[in-house]
Coordinates of C-alpha atoms in Angstrom, one line a residue:
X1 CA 0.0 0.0 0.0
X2 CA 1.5 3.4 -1.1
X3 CA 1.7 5.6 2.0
X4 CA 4.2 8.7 1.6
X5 CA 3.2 12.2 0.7
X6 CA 5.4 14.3 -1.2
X7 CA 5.8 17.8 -0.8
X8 CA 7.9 19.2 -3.6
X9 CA 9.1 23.4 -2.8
X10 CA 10.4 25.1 -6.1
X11 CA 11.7 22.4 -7.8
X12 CA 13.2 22.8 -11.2
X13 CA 11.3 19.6 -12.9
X14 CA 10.2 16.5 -11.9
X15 CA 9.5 13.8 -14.0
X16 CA 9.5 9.8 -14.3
X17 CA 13.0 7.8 -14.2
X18 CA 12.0 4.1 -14.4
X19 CA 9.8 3.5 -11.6
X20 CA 11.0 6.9 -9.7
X21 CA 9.7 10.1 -9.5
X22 CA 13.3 12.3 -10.0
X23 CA 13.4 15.6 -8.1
X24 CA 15.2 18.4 -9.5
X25 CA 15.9 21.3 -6.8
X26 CA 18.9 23.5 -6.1
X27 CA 21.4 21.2 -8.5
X28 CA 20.5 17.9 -6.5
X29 CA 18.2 15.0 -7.7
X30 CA 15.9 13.6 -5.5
X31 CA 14.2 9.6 -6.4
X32 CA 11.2 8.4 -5.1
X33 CA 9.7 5.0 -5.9
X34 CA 6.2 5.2 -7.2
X35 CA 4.8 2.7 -5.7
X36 CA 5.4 4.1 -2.5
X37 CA 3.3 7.6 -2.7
X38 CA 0.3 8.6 -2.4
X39 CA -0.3 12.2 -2.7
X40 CA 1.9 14.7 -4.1
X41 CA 1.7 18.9 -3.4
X42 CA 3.7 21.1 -5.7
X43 CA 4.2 24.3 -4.6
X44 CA 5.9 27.3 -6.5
X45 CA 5.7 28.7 -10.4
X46 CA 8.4 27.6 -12.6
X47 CA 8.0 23.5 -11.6
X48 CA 8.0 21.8 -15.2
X49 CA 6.1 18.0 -15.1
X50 CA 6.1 15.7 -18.3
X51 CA 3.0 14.3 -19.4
X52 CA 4.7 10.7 -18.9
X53 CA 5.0 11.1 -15.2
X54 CA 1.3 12.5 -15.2
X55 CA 0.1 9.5 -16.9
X56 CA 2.6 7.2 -14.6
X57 CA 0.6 9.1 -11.2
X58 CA -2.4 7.7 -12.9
X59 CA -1.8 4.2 -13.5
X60 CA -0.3 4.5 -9.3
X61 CA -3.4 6.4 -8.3
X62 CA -1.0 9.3 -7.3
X63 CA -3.1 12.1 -6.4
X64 CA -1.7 15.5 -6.9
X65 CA -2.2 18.7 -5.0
X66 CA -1.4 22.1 -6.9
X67 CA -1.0 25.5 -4.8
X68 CA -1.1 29.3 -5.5
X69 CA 1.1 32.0 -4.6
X70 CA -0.6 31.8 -1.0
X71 CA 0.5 27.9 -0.9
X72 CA -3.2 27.0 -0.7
X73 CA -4.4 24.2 -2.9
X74 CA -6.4 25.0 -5.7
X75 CA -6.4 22.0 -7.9
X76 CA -6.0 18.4 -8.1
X77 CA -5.1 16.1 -11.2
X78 CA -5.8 11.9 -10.2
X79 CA -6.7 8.8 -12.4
X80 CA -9.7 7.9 -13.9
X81 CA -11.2 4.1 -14.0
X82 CA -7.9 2.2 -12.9
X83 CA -10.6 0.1 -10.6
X84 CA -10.8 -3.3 -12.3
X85 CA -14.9 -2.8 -11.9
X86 CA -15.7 0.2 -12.2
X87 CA -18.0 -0.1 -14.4
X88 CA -20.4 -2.3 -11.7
X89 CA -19.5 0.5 -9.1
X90 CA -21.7 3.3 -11.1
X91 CA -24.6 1.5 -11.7
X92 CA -25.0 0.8 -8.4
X93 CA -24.4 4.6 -7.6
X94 CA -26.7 5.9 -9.9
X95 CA -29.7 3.4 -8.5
X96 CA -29.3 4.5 -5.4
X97 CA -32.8 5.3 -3.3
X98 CA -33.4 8.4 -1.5
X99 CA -33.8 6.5 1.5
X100 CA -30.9 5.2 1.3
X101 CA -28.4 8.0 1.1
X102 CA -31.2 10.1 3.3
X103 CA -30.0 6.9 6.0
X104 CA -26.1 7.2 5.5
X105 CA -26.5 11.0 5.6
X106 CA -28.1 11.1 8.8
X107 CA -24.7 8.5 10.3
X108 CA -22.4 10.8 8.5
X109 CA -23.6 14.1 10.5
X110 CA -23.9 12.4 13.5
X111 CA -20.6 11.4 13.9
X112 CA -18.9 14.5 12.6
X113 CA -21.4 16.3 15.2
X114 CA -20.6 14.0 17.6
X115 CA -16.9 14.9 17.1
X116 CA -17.3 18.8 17.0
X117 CA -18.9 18.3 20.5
X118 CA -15.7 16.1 21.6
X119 CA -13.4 18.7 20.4
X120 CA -15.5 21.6 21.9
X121 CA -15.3 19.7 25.6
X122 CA -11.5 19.7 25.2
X123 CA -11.7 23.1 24.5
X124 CA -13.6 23.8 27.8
X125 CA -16.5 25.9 26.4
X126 CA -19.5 27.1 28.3
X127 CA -21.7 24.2 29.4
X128 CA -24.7 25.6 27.8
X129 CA -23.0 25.5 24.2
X130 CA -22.5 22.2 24.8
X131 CA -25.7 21.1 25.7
X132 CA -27.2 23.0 22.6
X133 CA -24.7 21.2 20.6
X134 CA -25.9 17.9 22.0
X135 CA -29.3 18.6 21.7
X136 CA -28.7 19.1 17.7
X137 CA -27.2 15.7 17.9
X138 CA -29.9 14.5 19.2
X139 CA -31.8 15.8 16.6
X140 CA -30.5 14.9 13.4
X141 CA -32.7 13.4 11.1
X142 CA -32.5 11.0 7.8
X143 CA -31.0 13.5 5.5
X144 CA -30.7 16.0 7.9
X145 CA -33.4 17.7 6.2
X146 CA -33.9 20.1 9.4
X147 CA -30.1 20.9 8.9
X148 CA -29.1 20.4 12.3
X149 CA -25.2 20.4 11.0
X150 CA -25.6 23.8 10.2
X151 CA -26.7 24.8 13.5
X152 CA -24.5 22.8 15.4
X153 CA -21.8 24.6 13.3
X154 CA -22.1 27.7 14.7
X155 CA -22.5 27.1 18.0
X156 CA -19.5 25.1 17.1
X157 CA -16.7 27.8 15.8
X158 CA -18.7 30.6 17.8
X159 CA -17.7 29.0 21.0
X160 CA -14.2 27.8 20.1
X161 CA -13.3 31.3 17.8
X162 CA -15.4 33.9 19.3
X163 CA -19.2 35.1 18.5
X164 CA -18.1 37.2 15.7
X165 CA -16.0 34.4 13.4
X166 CA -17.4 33.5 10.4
X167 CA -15.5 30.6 8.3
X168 CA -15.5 33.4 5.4
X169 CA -12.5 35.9 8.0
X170 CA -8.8 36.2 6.9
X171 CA -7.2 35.0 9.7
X172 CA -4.6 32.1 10.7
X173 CA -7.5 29.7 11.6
X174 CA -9.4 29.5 9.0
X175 CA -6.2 29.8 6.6
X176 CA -5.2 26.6 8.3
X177 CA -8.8 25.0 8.4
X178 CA -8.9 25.6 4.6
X179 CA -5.5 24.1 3.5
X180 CA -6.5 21.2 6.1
X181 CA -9.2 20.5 5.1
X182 CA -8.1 20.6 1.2
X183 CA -5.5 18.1 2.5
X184 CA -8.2 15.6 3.7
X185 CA -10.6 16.1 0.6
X186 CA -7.5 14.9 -1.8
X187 CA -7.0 12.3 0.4
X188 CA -10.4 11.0 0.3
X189 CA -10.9 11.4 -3.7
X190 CA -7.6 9.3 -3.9
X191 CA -9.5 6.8 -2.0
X192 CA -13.0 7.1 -3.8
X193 CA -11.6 6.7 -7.1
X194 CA -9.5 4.0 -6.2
X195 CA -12.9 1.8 -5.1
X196 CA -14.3 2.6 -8.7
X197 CA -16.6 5.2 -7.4
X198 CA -17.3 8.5 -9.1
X199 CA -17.0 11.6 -7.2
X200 CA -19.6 13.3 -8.3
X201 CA -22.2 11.1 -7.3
X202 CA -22.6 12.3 -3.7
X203 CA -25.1 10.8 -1.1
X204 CA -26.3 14.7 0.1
X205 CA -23.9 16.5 -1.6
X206 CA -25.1 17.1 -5.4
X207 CA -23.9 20.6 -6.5
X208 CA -23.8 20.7 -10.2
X209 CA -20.8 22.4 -10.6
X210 CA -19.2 19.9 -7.6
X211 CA -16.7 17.1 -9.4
X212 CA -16.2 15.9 -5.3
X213 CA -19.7 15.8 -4.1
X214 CA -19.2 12.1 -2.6
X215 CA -15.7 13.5 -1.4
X216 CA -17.2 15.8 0.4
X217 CA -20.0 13.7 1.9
X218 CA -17.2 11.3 3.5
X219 CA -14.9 13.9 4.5
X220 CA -17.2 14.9 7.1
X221 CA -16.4 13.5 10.6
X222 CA -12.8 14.0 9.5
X223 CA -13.1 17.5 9.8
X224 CA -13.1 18.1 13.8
X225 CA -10.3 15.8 14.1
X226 CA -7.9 17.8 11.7
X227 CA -9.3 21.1 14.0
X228 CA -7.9 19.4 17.2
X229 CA -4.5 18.6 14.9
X230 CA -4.1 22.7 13.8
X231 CA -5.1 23.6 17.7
X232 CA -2.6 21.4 19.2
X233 CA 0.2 22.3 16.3
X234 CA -0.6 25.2 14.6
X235 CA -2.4 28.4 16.3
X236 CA -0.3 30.1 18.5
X237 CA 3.1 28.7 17.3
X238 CA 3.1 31.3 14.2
X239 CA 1.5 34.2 13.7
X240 CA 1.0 32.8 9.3
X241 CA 0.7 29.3 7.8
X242 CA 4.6 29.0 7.7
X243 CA 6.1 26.0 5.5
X244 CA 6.6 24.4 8.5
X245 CA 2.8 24.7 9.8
X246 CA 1.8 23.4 6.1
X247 CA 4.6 20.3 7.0
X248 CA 2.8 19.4 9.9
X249 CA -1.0 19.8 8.7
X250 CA 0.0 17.6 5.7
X251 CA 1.8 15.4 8.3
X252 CA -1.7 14.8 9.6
X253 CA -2.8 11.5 7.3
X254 CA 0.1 9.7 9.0
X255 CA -0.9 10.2 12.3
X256 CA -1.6 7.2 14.5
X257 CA -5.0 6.9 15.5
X258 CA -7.3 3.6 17.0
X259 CA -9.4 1.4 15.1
X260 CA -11.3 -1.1 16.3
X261 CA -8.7 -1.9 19.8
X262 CA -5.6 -1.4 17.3
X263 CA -3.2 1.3 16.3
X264 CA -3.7 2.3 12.8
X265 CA -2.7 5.5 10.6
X266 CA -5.5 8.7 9.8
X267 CA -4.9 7.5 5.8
X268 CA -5.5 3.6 6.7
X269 CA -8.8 4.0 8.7
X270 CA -10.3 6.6 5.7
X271 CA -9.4 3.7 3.8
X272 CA -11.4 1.3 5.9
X273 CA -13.8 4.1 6.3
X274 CA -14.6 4.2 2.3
X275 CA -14.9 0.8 2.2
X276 CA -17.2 0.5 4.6
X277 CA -19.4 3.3 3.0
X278 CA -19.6 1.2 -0.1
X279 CA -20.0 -2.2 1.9
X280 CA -23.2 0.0 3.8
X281 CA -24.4 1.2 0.2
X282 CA -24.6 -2.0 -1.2
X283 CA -26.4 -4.0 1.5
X284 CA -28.6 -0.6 2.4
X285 CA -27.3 -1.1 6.3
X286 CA -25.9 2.4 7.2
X287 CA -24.8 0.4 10.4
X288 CA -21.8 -0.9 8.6
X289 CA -20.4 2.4 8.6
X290 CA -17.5 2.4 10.1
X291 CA -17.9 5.3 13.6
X292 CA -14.7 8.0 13.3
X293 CA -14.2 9.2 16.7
X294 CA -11.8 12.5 17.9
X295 CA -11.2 10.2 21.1
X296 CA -10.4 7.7 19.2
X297 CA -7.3 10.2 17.7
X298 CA -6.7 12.1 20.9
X299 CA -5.7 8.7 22.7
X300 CA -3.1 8.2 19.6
X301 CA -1.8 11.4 19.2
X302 CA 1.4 12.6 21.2

């Protein structure tokens, strides 16, 4: 199973030598063996890539991660079809019911609820934000068609940021929230396509204009645990999202974490995690839906 993430700082070219990815930076090359990464982020302006490594990442299922001048990710280039039934995979995402997804949606939001509430008790907020927070739990529907997520949200980043954040500010938090959570989302689609699932297809999710509406569906409960990883790491140790603050937050997917009484890795349990979505999907039991838990991370993390 490939495993390492690559961050590659303005490099002069990279681009395929056998089996290797070859790094060009600073009059040194650098070899990595294909078969061993998983992601890829290229940041600066004047990197050159050859189309043959491009098509190599595909055939490895090598996602990777562009940035801009701000060294936040803005797009993403990965495979297409490389799972051997992919074909099988679609039809069963386009047949299925409302219900269904309406089911899956309403685990999904509970557990990434479930962890905002964990991660808001760590931070010692008011009692009474808690309780309100637990009382939307409590509350989430199939679908979450009364949008209980949305409330719990703001009583969510109101209590840990102050009454007057809004996820739309300028400000070190949400800087670091957004490349975060753009770390986790390419993670994910890695995974997705890998299982012969298409992206688009989401179970709640269905903007038109969305490539990464399933993405973004299963992306969820990962959320609060990457917000405990940027409060114990990030805020307050730089006053910007320094290249050593992005090093750590991408350094995230290789953190230990517990699944089912053993030690795994964040990337190995989203792993488990998507295949116990499509395991749920295909016998309509949204009880095989494999529970992420912040406590289950906290215990791991040192």
């Amino acid at each position: 199973m490939s495993w390492r993430t690559i961050h590659i700082k303005e490099s002069e070219y990279i681009r395929l030598k056998l089996d290797n990815i070859e790094i060009a930076k600073e009059g040194e090359k650098y070899y990595v063996p294909l078969s061993d990464i998983a992601i890829i982020i290229l940041e600066g302006n004047d990197t050159v890539i050859t189309t043959k490594l491009l098509s190599a990442f595909s055939k490895h299922n090598i996602i990777v991660i562009i940035c801009d001048d701000k060294y936040l990710p803005t797009g993403m280039y990965m495979g297409y079809g490389n799972y051997h039934r992919s074909a099988k995979r679609v039809q069963q995402q386009v047949i299925w019911a409302e219900e269904q997804k309406d089911l899956i949606w309403q685990y999904i939001i509970k557990q990434k609820i479930s962890n905002q509430i964990a991660f808001a008790s760590y931070r010692d907020i008011p009692q009474e934000r808690l309780e309100m927070m637990i009382e939307f739990y409590s509350k989430v529907i199939p679908g979450d068609k009364n949008n209980r997520e949305g409330h719990a949200a703001k009583v969510y980043f109101n209590s840990i940021y102050g009454s007057d954040f809004t996820r739309d500010d300028y400000c070190l938090e949400n800087i670091s929230m957004n490349f975060g959570y753009a770390i986790i989302r390419s993670a994910i689609a890695r995974i997705v396509t890998g299982q012969g699932l298409m992206t688009m297809i989401g179970v709640f999710h269905c903007n038109e204009y969305n490539s990464f509406n399933l993405v973004d569906d299963l992306m969820e409960p990962f959320r609060p645990l990457m917000d405990y990883w940027i409060h114990k790491h990030i805020i307050g140790k730089s006053e910007y999202l320094s290249y050593e603050s992005r090093l750590k937050i991408i350094d995230f997917i290789n953190q230990p974490i517990k699944y089912k009484a053993t030690k795994s890795t964040v990337d190995q349990v989203m792993l488990k995690y998507v295949t116990s979505f499509v395991k749920s999907m295909e016998t309509s039991d949204p009880e095989v839906l494999h529970e992420i838990q912040l406590s289950d991370f906290m215990e791991e993390e040192v």
